[in-house]
Structures are given as C-alpha cells and as structure tokens.
Amino acid sequence: MEEFGIDLEEVFRVIDTAEVLVIRFTLIDNRLLLDARDDADKGPILTVVPKATSLEERFRTIKKLRPGLPLPERIMSFQWPRQVGTLRNSGIWERLRERCAAGEADDEMCARAWRELAGAERRLVELAISGGQGFQTIWERA
C-alpha cells in the first residue's frame, strides 16, 4: 500500500477519524481542509484554504469558516507527496467525499474543491514550462 510514498491505510484511518484534517501538497501552497463536524446549518465541509503561517492562523481560518462551532481540540495533518490527481487514483479523494456525503450540495462542494486544487497545480506547471515568475527555463528555442 505504499506505492504512493505514503501509508494509505494510515491515511484512511486519519480521514475516517479526524475531526479536522488538513492535507498539504508538495507542489502547491493551497491546503485541502476537511472539517467533519456537523453544525446546525450545515454538515461537514471540504474546501481549499491558503497555507497558514502558524497554527493560530489555521484556527482563525476554521473559526471564520465555521463560526457556529467551537474550535476543534486538534487538527490532524499530513503531506501528500504526489500530484493532486493521484488523490483519486489512491482512493483518498473518494474517502474524503464519503466523509462529506449527505446530498447534492456536498457533491458540488467537493467538485469545487477538486477544480480549485487541480487548477492551482495546472497553473503552477504551466508557469514552470513557460519560465514564468519563480521559474527559470533551462534552454530556449533559437
């Protein structure tokens, strides 16, 4: 199960049990946030959030996203060492969706998060190919 460079059984266990989970990515600064807690207005959320500079900043982000809920006791996190697309191939994306599943609104929420993550990674790759800001081309066509 470590073909993706990570213990998938452990990742699945964390997804299934974490109250709040943040997945960090190697290529992009965006983070995927799963808040599996229910509140009176809505159930669990899966959304893309910016990289936090501190744990306190992450707690503020969660409070802003979920003002009706108390702060979580802890936030679980792991680094995903592959491209965003491999979340689907590994079964992780489906497991995250199952944790949020309750209706069509949740399907759209998950689809929106996926589009945002995949788009951010695609833009970064395009910048790398074209020698955009933060990247340098190794050779250029004459």
PDB file of C-alpha atoms in Angstrom, residues 25-31 49-52 58 124:
ATOM      1  CA  PHE A  25       0.756  19.374  -1.059  1.00  0.00           C
ATOM      2  CA  THR A  26       4.281  19.256  -2.421  1.00  0.00           C
ATOM      3  CA  LEU A  27       3.786  21.433  -5.497  1.00  0.00           C
ATOM      4  CA  ILE A  28       1.139  23.947  -4.434  1.00  0.00           C
ATOM      5  CA  ASP A  29       0.731  26.100  -1.349  1.00  0.00           C
ATOM      6  CA  ASN A  30      -3.035  25.545  -1.144  1.00  0.00           C
ATOM      7  CA  ARG A  31      -4.293  23.165   1.511  1.00  0.00           C
ATOM      8  CA  VAL A  49      -7.677  27.111   2.069  1.00  0.00           C
ATOM      9  CA  PRO A  50      -4.446  29.070   1.795  1.00  0.00           C
ATOM     10  CA  LYS A  51      -1.266  27.976   3.518  1.00  0.00           C
ATOM     11  CA  ALA A  52      -1.231  29.157   7.130  1.00  0.00           C
ATOM     12  CA  ARG A  58      -5.207  27.957  10.909  1.00  0.00           C
ATOM     13  CA  LEU A 124       1.949  26.094 -11.493  1.00  0.00           C
TER      14      LEU A 124
END
